[in-house]
CSV table of C-alpha atoms in Angstrom, one decimal:
chain,number,residue,atom,x,y,z
A,17,UNK,CA,-35.3,16.7,-22.2
A,18,UNK,CA,-34.3,20.0,-20.8
A,19,UNK,CA,-32.8,18.4,-17.7
A,20,UNK,CA,-30.9,15.8,-19.7
A,21,UNK,CA,-29.5,18.6,-22.0
A,22,UNK,CA,-28.4,20.9,-19.2
A,23,UNK,CA,-27.0,18.3,-16.9
A,24,UNK,CA,-23.8,17.6,-19.0
A,25,UNK,CA,-23.2,21.3,-19.4
A,26,UNK,CA,-23.6,21.8,-15.7
A,27,UNK,CA,-21.1,19.1,-14.9
A,28,UNK,CA,-18.7,20.5,-17.5
A,29,UNK,CA,-19.0,23.9,-15.9
A,30,UNK,CA,-18.4,22.5,-12.4
A,31,UNK,CA,-15.3,20.6,-13.7
A,32,UNK,CA,-13.9,23.7,-15.3
A,33,UNK,CA,-14.5,25.7,-12.2
A,34,UNK,CA,-12.7,23.1,-10.1
A,35,UNK,CA,-9.7,23.0,-12.5
A,36,UNK,CA,-9.5,26.8,-12.4
A,37,UNK,CA,-9.6,26.8,-8.6
A,38,UNK,CA,-6.9,24.2,-8.4
A,39,UNK,CA,-4.8,26.2,-10.9
A,40,UNK,CA,-5.2,29.4,-8.9
A,41,UNK,CA,-4.3,27.6,-5.7
A,42,UNK,CA,-1.2,25.8,-7.1
A,43,UNK,CA,-0.2,27.3,-10.5
A,44,UNK,CA,3.2,25.6,-10.4
A,45,UNK,CA,1.6,22.2,-10.3
A,46,UNK,CA,-0.4,22.9,-13.5
A,47,UNK,CA,2.6,24.4,-15.3
A,48,UNK,CA,4.7,21.4,-14.4
A,49,UNK,CA,2.0,19.0,-15.6
A,50,UNK,CA,1.6,20.8,-18.9
A,51,UNK,CA,5.4,20.9,-19.4
A,52,UNK,CA,5.8,17.2,-18.5
A,53,UNK,CA,3.0,16.3,-20.9
A,54,UNK,CA,4.4,18.2,-23.9
A,55,UNK,CA,8.0,17.1,-23.1
A,56,UNK,CA,6.8,13.4,-23.2
A,57,UNK,CA,5.1,14.0,-26.5
A,58,UNK,CA,8.2,15.7,-28.0
A,59,UNK,CA,10.4,12.9,-26.9
A,60,UNK,CA,8.1,10.3,-28.3
A,61,UNK,CA,8.3,12.1,-31.6
A,62,UNK,CA,12.1,12.3,-31.3
A,63,UNK,CA,12.2,8.5,-31.0
A,64,UNK,CA,11.5,8.2,-34.7
A,65,UNK,CA,8.3,9.9,-35.7
A,66,UNK,CA,10.1,13.2,-36.6
A,67,UNK,CA,11.5,11.5,-39.8
A,68,UNK,CA,8.0,11.4,-41.3
A,69,UNK,CA,8.1,15.2,-41.9
A,70,UNK,CA,11.8,15.8,-41.8
A,71,UNK,CA,13.6,17.1,-44.9
A,72,UNK,CA,16.9,15.5,-43.7
A,73,UNK,CA,16.1,12.2,-41.9
A,74,UNK,CA,19.8,11.5,-41.4
A,75,UNK,CA,20.3,14.0,-38.6
A,76,UNK,CA,21.8,12.5,-35.4
A,77,UNK,CA,19.3,11.4,-32.7
A,78,UNK,CA,21.1,13.2,-30.0
A,79,UNK,CA,20.5,16.5,-31.8
A,80,UNK,CA,16.8,15.7,-32.2
A,81,UNK,CA,16.4,14.9,-28.5
A,82,UNK,CA,18.3,18.0,-27.5
A,83,UNK,CA,16.1,20.2,-29.8
A,84,UNK,CA,12.9,18.5,-28.5
A,85,UNK,CA,13.9,19.2,-24.9
A,86,UNK,CA,14.8,22.8,-25.7
A,87,UNK,CA,11.4,23.3,-27.4
A,88,UNK,CA,9.4,21.7,-24.5
A,89,UNK,CA,11.0,22.5,-21.2
A,90,UNK,CA,10.7,26.3,-21.4
A,91,UNK,CA,7.0,25.9,-21.4
A,92,UNK,CA,7.1,25.8,-17.6
A,93,UNK,CA,7.4,29.6,-17.6
A,94,UNK,CA,5.1,30.4,-20.5
A,95,UNK,CA,2.4,32.1,-18.4
A,96,UNK,CA,4.7,34.3,-16.3
A,97,UNK,CA,7.3,35.2,-19.0
A,98,UNK,CA,5.7,34.3,-22.4
A,99,UNK,CA,7.9,36.8,-24.4
A,100,UNK,CA,11.1,35.4,-22.9
A,101,UNK,CA,10.0,31.8,-23.4
A,102,UNK,CA,9.2,32.5,-27.1
A,103,UNK,CA,12.6,34.0,-27.5
A,104,UNK,CA,14.3,31.0,-25.9
A,105,UNK,CA,12.3,28.6,-28.0
A,106,UNK,CA,13.1,30.5,-31.2
A,107,UNK,CA,16.7,29.3,-31.1
A,108,UNK,CA,16.0,25.5,-31.2
A,109,UNK,CA,13.2,26.3,-33.6
A,110,UNK,CA,15.6,28.0,-36.0
A,111,UNK,CA,18.0,25.1,-35.8
A,112,UNK,CA,15.2,22.6,-36.4
A,113,UNK,CA,14.1,24.4,-39.6
A,114,UNK,CA,17.6,25.2,-40.9
A,115,UNK,CA,18.8,21.7,-40.3
A,116,UNK,CA,15.9,20.1,-42.1
A,117,UNK,CA,14.6,18.3,-39.0
A,118,UNK,CA,11.2,20.2,-39.1
A,119,UNK,CA,10.3,18.9,-35.7
A,120,UNK,CA,6.6,19.0,-34.8
A,121,UNK,CA,7.7,20.2,-31.4
A,122,UNK,CA,8.3,23.5,-33.1
A,123,UNK,CA,4.5,24.1,-33.0
A,124,UNK,CA,4.8,24.3,-29.2
A,125,UNK,CA,5.8,27.9,-29.8
A,126,UNK,CA,2.1,28.5,-30.3
A,127,UNK,CA,1.6,28.2,-26.5
A,128,UNK,CA,3.7,31.2,-25.4
A,129,UNK,CA,2.3,33.0,-28.4
A,130,UNK,CA,-1.2,32.4,-27.0
A,131,UNK,CA,-0.2,33.8,-23.6
A,132,UNK,CA,1.4,36.9,-25.3
A,133,UNK,CA,-2.0,37.6,-27.0
A,134,UNK,CA,-3.7,36.9,-23.7
A,135,UNK,CA,-1.7,39.1,-21.3
A,136,UNK,CA,0.7,41.3,-23.1
A,137,UNK,CA,0.3,44.6,-25.1
A,138,UNK,CA,-0.7,44.0,-28.8
A,139,UNK,CA,2.6,45.4,-30.0
A,140,UNK,CA,4.3,42.4,-28.6
A,141,UNK,CA,2.5,40.3,-31.3
A,142,UNK,CA,4.5,42.1,-34.0
A,143,UNK,CA,7.7,41.2,-32.2
A,144,UNK,CA,6.5,37.6,-31.9
A,145,UNK,CA,5.9,37.4,-35.7
A,146,UNK,CA,9.3,38.8,-36.2
A,147,UNK,CA,10.7,35.9,-34.1
A,148,UNK,CA,8.6,33.2,-35.7
A,149,UNK,CA,8.8,34.1,-39.4
A,150,UNK,CA,12.6,33.9,-40.1
A,151,UNK,CA,13.0,30.2,-39.1
A,152,UNK,CA,10.0,29.2,-41.2
A,153,UNK,CA,11.3,31.1,-44.3
A,154,UNK,CA,14.8,29.8,-43.8
A,155,UNK,CA,13.7,26.2,-43.8
A,156,UNK,CA,11.2,26.6,-46.6
A,157,UNK,CA,13.5,28.4,-48.9
A,158,UNK,CA,16.3,26.0,-48.2
A,159,UNK,CA,14.4,22.7,-48.6
A,160,UNK,CA,11.1,23.4,-50.4
A,161,UNK,CA,12.3,25.7,-53.2
A,162,UNK,CA,9.4,27.0,-55.3
A,163,UNK,CA,6.9,25.4,-52.9
A,164,UNK,CA,8.1,27.3,-49.9
A,165,UNK,CA,4.7,28.9,-49.3
A,166,UNK,CA,3.1,25.5,-48.7
A,167,UNK,CA,5.1,25.3,-45.5
A,168,UNK,CA,5.1,28.9,-44.4
A,169,UNK,CA,1.5,30.1,-45.1
A,170,UNK,CA,-0.4,27.3,-43.2
A,171,UNK,CA,1.9,27.6,-40.2
A,172,UNK,CA,1.5,31.4,-40.1
A,173,UNK,CA,-2.3,30.9,-40.4
A,174,UNK,CA,-2.2,28.5,-37.5
A,175,UNK,CA,-0.3,31.1,-35.4
A,176,UNK,CA,-2.9,33.7,-36.4
A,177,UNK,CA,-5.7,31.5,-35.2
A,178,UNK,CA,-3.9,31.0,-31.9
A,179,UNK,CA,-3.6,34.8,-31.5
A,180,UNK,CA,-7.3,35.2,-32.3
A,181,UNK,CA,-8.2,32.6,-29.7
A,182,UNK,CA,-6.0,34.4,-27.2
A,183,UNK,CA,-7.5,37.8,-28.0
A,184,UNK,CA,-11.0,36.3,-27.7
A,185,UNK,CA,-10.3,34.8,-24.3
A,186,UNK,CA,-8.7,38.0,-23.1
A,187,UNK,CA,-11.7,40.1,-24.2
A,188,UNK,CA,-14.1,37.7,-22.5
A,189,UNK,CA,-12.0,37.7,-19.3
A,190,UNK,CA,-11.8,41.6,-19.4
A,191,UNK,CA,-15.5,41.8,-20.0
A,192,UNK,CA,-16.3,39.5,-17.1
A,193,UNK,CA,-13.9,41.4,-14.9
A,194,UNK,CA,-15.6,44.7,-15.8
A,195,UNK,CA,-19.0,43.2,-15.0
A,196,UNK,CA,-17.8,42.0,-11.7
A,197,UNK,CA,-16.2,45.4,-10.9
A,198,UNK,CA,-19.4,47.1,-12.0
A,199,UNK,CA,-21.5,44.8,-9.8
A,200,UNK,CA,-19.2,45.6,-6.9
A,201,UNK,CA,-19.4,49.3,-7.5
A,202,UNK,CA,-23.2,49.1,-7.8
A,203,UNK,CA,-23.3,47.3,-4.5
A,204,UNK,CA,-21.2,50.0,-2.9
A,205,UNK,CA,-23.4,52.7,-4.4
A,206,UNK,CA,-26.5,50.9,-3.2
A,207,UNK,CA,-25.1,50.7,0.3
A,208,UNK,CA,-24.2,54.3,0.2
A,209,UNK,CA,-27.6,55.3,-1.0
A,210,UNK,CA,-29.2,53.2,1.8
A,211,UNK,CA,-27.0,55.0,4.3
A,212,UNK,CA,-27.8,58.4,2.8
A,213,UNK,CA,-31.5,57.6,2.8
A,214,UNK,CA,-31.3,56.4,6.4
A,215,UNK,CA,-29.4,59.6,7.4
A,216,UNK,CA,-32.0,61.8,5.6
A,217,UNK,CA,-34.8,59.9,7.3
A,218,UNK,CA,-33.1,60.3,10.7
A,219,UNK,CA,-32.8,64.0,10.0
A,220,UNK,CA,-36.4,64.3,9.0
A,221,UNK,CA,-37.5,62.4,12.1
A,222,UNK,CA,-35.3,64.6,14.3
A,223,UNK,CA,-36.9,67.7,12.9
A,224,UNK,CA,-40.4,66.3,13.5
A,225,UNK,CA,-39.6,65.2,17.0
A,226,UNK,CA,-38.0,68.6,17.8
A,227,UNK,CA,-40.9,70.5,16.4
A,228,UNK,CA,-43.6,68.4,18.1
A,229,UNK,CA,-42.0,68.0,21.5
A,230,UNK,CA,-40.2,71.4,21.6
A,231,UNK,CA,-43.2,73.4,20.7
A,232,UNK,CA,-45.7,71.6,23.0
A,233,UNK,CA,-43.3,71.6,25.9
A,234,UNK,CA,-42.8,75.3,25.5
A,235,UNK,CA,-46.5,75.9,25.4
A,236,UNK,CA,-47.0,73.7,28.5
A,237,UNK,CA,-44.2,75.6,30.3
A,238,UNK,CA,-45.8,78.9,29.4
A,239,UNK,CA,-49.2,77.7,30.6
A,240,UNK,CA,-47.8,76.3,33.8
A,241,UNK,CA,-46.0,79.6,34.6
A,242,UNK,CA,-49.1,81.6,33.9
A,243,UNK,CA,-51.2,79.3,36.0
A,244,UNK,CA,-48.9,79.5,38.9
A,245,UNK,CA,-49.1,83.3,38.9
A,246,UNK,CA,-52.9,83.3,38.4
A,247,UNK,CA,-53.5,80.7,41.1
A,248,UNK,CA,-53.2,83.2,43.9
A,249,UNK,CA,-55.6,85.8,42.3
A,250,UNK,CA,-57.9,83.9,40.0
A,251,UNK,CA,-58.4,80.2,40.7
A,252,UNK,CA,-60.7,80.0,37.6
A,253,UNK,CA,-57.8,81.2,35.3
A,254,UNK,CA,-55.5,78.7,37.0
A,255,UNK,CA,-58.0,75.9,36.2
A,256,UNK,CA,-58.2,77.1,32.6
A,257,UNK,CA,-54.4,76.9,32.4
A,258,UNK,CA,-54.4,73.4,33.8
A,259,UNK,CA,-57.1,72.4,31.2
A,260,UNK,CA,-55.0,73.9,28.5
A,261,UNK,CA,-51.9,72.0,29.8
A,262,UNK,CA,-53.9,68.8,29.7
A,263,UNK,CA,-55.1,69.4,26.1
A,264,UNK,CA,-51.7,70.3,24.8
A,265,UNK,CA,-50.1,67.3,26.5
A,266,UNK,CA,-52.6,65.0,25.0
A,267,UNK,CA,-52.1,66.5,21.6
A,268,UNK,CA,-48.3,66.1,22.0
A,269,UNK,CA,-48.7,62.5,23.1
A,270,UNK,CA,-51.0,61.8,20.1
A,271,UNK,CA,-48.6,63.3,17.6
A,272,UNK,CA,-45.6,61.5,19.2
A,273,UNK,CA,-47.5,58.2,19.2
A,274,UNK,CA,-48.4,58.6,15.6
A,275,UNK,CA,-44.8,59.3,14.6
A,276,UNK,CA,-43.6,56.3,16.6
A,277,UNK,CA,-46.2,54.0,15.0
A,278,UNK,CA,-45.1,55.1,11.6
A,279,UNK,CA,-41.5,54.2,12.5
A,280,UNK,CA,-42.5,50.7,13.7
A,281,UNK,CA,-42.2,47.8,11.3
A,282,UNK,CA,-45.5,46.7,9.5
A,283,UNK,CA,-45.5,43.5,11.6
A,284,UNK,CA,-45.3,45.4,14.8
A,285,UNK,CA,-47.8,48.1,13.8
A,286,UNK,CA,-50.1,46.9,11.0
A,287,UNK,CA,-52.7,49.6,11.8
A,288,UNK,CA,-50.5,52.6,12.5
A,289,UNK,CA,-52.6,55.7,12.9
A,290,UNK,CA,-52.7,57.9,9.9
A,291,UNK,CA,-53.3,61.7,10.1
A,292,UNK,CA,-52.8,64.5,7.7
A,293,UNK,CA,-49.8,66.7,8.3
A,294,UNK,CA,-50.5,70.3,9.3
A,295,UNK,CA,-51.2,72.8,6.5
A,296,UNK,CA,-51.7,76.6,6.2
A,297,UNK,CA,-55.3,76.1,7.3
A,298,UNK,CA,-53.9,75.0,10.7
A,299,UNK,CA,-52.0,78.2,11.4
A,300,UNK,CA,-54.9,79.8,13.2
A,301,UNK,CA,-55.1,76.8,15.6
A,302,UNK,CA,-51.3,77.1,16.2
A,303,UNK,CA,-51.5,80.8,17.0
A,304,UNK,CA,-54.5,80.2,19.3
A,305,UNK,CA,-52.4,77.7,21.3
A,306,UNK,CA,-49.5,80.0,21.6
A,307,UNK,CA,-51.8,82.8,22.7
A,308,UNK,CA,-53.1,80.6,25.5
A,309,UNK,CA,-49.6,80.0,26.6
A,310,UNK,CA,-49.3,83.7,27.3
A,311,UNK,CA,-47.6,85.1,24.2
A,312,UNK,CA,-49.6,87.8,22.4
A,313,UNK,CA,-49.5,87.0,18.7
A,314,UNK,CA,-50.7,89.3,15.9
A,315,UNK,CA,-51.4,87.6,12.6
A,316,UNK,CA,-51.6,89.0,9.1
A,317,UNK,CA,-52.7,86.1,6.9
A,318,UNK,CA,-54.2,86.6,3.4
A,319,UNK,CA,-57.6,85.3,2.4
A,320,UNK,CA,-57.7,83.0,0.7
A,321,UNK,CA,-54.4,81.3,1.7
A,322,UNK,CA,-51.9,80.7,-1.1
A,323,UNK,CA,-51.8,77.4,-2.9
A,324,UNK,CA,-48.7,75.4,-2.1
A,325,UNK,CA,-47.8,71.7,-2.3
A,326,UNK,CA,-48.5,69.8,1.0
A,327,UNK,CA,-44.8,69.5,1.8
A,328,UNK,CA,-44.2,73.2,1.4
A,329,UNK,CA,-47.3,74.0,3.5
A,330,UNK,CA,-45.8,71.8,6.3
A,331,UNK,CA,-42.5,73.7,6.0
A,332,UNK,CA,-44.3,77.0,6.5
A,333,UNK,CA,-46.2,75.6,9.4
A,334,UNK,CA,-43.2,74.2,11.1
A,335,UNK,CA,-41.1,77.3,10.6
A,336,UNK,CA,-43.9,79.5,12.2
A,337,UNK,CA,-44.2,76.9,15.0
A,338,UNK,CA,-40.5,76.8,15.7
A,339,UNK,CA,-40.2,80.6,15.5
A,340,UNK,CA,-43.0,81.1,18.1
A,341,UNK,CA,-41.5,78.4,20.2
A,342,UNK,CA,-38.2,80.2,20.3
A,343,UNK,CA,-40.0,83.4,21.2
A,344,UNK,CA,-41.7,81.6,24.1
A,345,UNK,CA,-38.4,80.2,25.4
A,346,UNK,CA,-36.1,83.2,24.8
A,347,UNK,CA,-37.9,86.5,24.2
A,348,UNK,CA,-38.9,87.1,27.8
A,349,UNK,CA,-42.3,87.5,29.5
A,350,UNK,CA,-43.1,90.9,28.0
A,351,UNK,CA,-42.5,89.9,24.4
A,352,UNK,CA,-45.0,90.1,21.6
A,353,UNK,CA,-44.9,88.4,18.2
A,354,UNK,CA,-46.2,89.1,14.8
A,355,UNK,CA,-46.8,86.5,12.0
A,356,UNK,CA,-47.1,87.9,8.5
A,357,UNK,CA,-47.7,85.8,5.4
A,358,UNK,CA,-47.5,87.6,2.0
A,359,UNK,CA,-48.3,85.9,-1.3
A,360,UNK,CA,-46.5,86.9,-4.5
A,361,UNK,CA,-46.6,85.5,-8.0
A,362,UNK,CA,-43.2,83.8,-7.6
A,363,UNK,CA,-43.6,82.6,-4.0
A,364,UNK,CA,-44.7,83.1,-0.5
A,365,UNK,CA,-42.9,85.2,2.1
A,366,UNK,CA,-43.4,84.4,5.8
A,367,UNK,CA,-42.1,86.8,8.5
A,368,UNK,CA,-42.2,86.1,12.2
A,369,UNK,CA,-41.1,89.0,14.4
A,370,UNK,CA,-40.9,89.3,18.2
A,371,UNK,CA,-39.9,92.0,20.6
A,372,UNK,CA,-37.5,90.0,22.7
A,373,UNK,CA,-34.5,91.8,24.1
A,374,UNK,CA,-31.1,91.3,22.4
A,375,UNK,CA,-29.7,89.5,25.4
A,376,UNK,CA,-32.4,86.9,25.1
A,377,UNK,CA,-32.6,86.3,21.3
A,378,UNK,CA,-32.5,82.7,20.1
A,379,UNK,CA,-29.2,81.0,19.5
A,380,UNK,CA,-28.0,78.9,16.6
A,381,UNK,CA,-29.4,75.7,18.0
A,382,UNK,CA,-31.0,72.7,16.4
A,383,UNK,CA,-34.2,74.6,15.8
A,384,UNK,CA,-32.8,77.1,13.4
A,385,UNK,CA,-30.8,74.4,11.6
A,386,UNK,CA,-33.9,72.3,11.2
A,387,UNK,CA,-35.8,75.4,9.8
A,388,UNK,CA,-33.0,76.0,7.2
A,389,UNK,CA,-33.0,72.3,6.2
A,390,UNK,CA,-36.8,72.4,5.7
A,391,UNK,CA,-36.6,75.5,3.6
A,392,UNK,CA,-33.8,74.1,1.4
A,393,UNK,CA,-35.8,70.9,0.7
A,394,UNK,CA,-38.3,73.1,-1.3
A,395,UNK,CA,-35.8,75.5,-2.8
A,396,UNK,CA,-36.7,78.1,-0.2
A,397,UNK,CA,-34.4,80.4,1.8
A,398,UNK,CA,-34.5,81.3,5.5
A,399,UNK,CA,-32.8,84.2,7.2
A,400,UNK,CA,-32.9,84.9,10.9
A,401,UNK,CA,-31.3,87.5,13.2
A,402,UNK,CA,-31.9,90.5,15.4
A,403,UNK,CA,-33.8,93.5,14.2
A,404,UNK,CA,-31.7,96.6,13.2
A,405,UNK,CA,-32.7,98.5,16.3
A,406,UNK,CA,-31.8,95.6,18.5
A,407,UNK,CA,-35.4,95.4,19.9
A,408,UNK,CA,-36.3,91.9,18.8
A,409,UNK,CA,-35.7,89.0,16.5
A,410,UNK,CA,-37.0,88.2,13.0
A,411,UNK,CA,-37.3,85.1,10.9
A,412,UNK,CA,-37.9,85.4,7.2
A,413,UNK,CA,-38.9,82.4,5.1
A,414,UNK,CA,-39.4,82.5,1.3
A,415,UNK,CA,-40.8,79.4,-0.5
A,416,UNK,CA,-41.3,79.4,-4.3
A,417,UNK,CA,-44.9,78.9,-5.4
A,418,UNK,CA,-44.0,75.9,-7.5
A,419,UNK,CA,-41.0,74.4,-5.7
A,420,UNK,CA,-39.1,71.5,-7.2
A,421,UNK,CA,-39.8,67.9,-6.2
A,422,UNK,CA,-38.9,67.1,-2.6
A,423,UNK,CA,-35.2,65.9,-2.5
A,424,UNK,CA,-35.0,64.2,0.8
């Protein structure tokens, strides 16, 4: 039952779609066909049928044919210039009414009226009524006398219905166009959101890669340099340095492999390794690894450690990691570092200070940019720069205790 009911409507919809497509491709052909059809109908009526409604059936046939053609032929331009077409048709329409012919072809004026309602400003409709009403009143008052309203009122109501149909079609067309435009804009916004999300994810991955690889390579470099100097005097310390290099390398590879597994598609890596991200509890292990690389680090960490969301804890960890990595790379062999974490009711303040020389302080590279991005994600602030006396570098991070939701 449902299939039988929907099949005719589907076929009708397909037919309408094809007609609209043909009209859009060759509008002149459709206009010519409509004009030819109504012209034929008007001439058929002019062959004698017009006398059935005429008030003066004795009018010459040549005049009737001329009026019929004048009312039908302008329809060819009704869609492009409906106001002009209605004005042109008003002249033979007035002659038809005033002469008593009362040609039924006069109702063809409803076609340009429909297109005025469909595509022109509403104020044009008042002008259209001003064009249509005088011929009707002239014919009715001249030939119908006291019953003039029986001719004028039904015709005007017919024109009103035509206008309402035109307004309805126009509203539906505008509504459909607005839906199409909205769908297009939503598609554009969706594509933009996808691109922004991809860019944010690339930035996050770049930060993780930088922190993991940069820190571990700096530690390995420090251990290698220390082992090379110790090899001549203390082979045991050189062996310890090599063991530490191996441990750090394996940790770096494990973290890098875990990150790459997460990036792989589910089909490629159905069992990607999962591991918790570093937290404040892991700061001591981080500091121990830096100390093994040869950088003396003094730590001032409160007990117990402050409570922060996991993302904010990762931010603190990565900022401390990146700051100590910069110290290893830029502060020189005699540098020392101090990590201080202070908990306050409204947030956590982390300070990393080193004693590097002003000529070797860190530059404005990717590391500092990544630290600021991490801090901003949790409504935090990060300041970095040389100490006032020029004898070192300081990084200050402040993270609210209850930061807003992660915005990346």
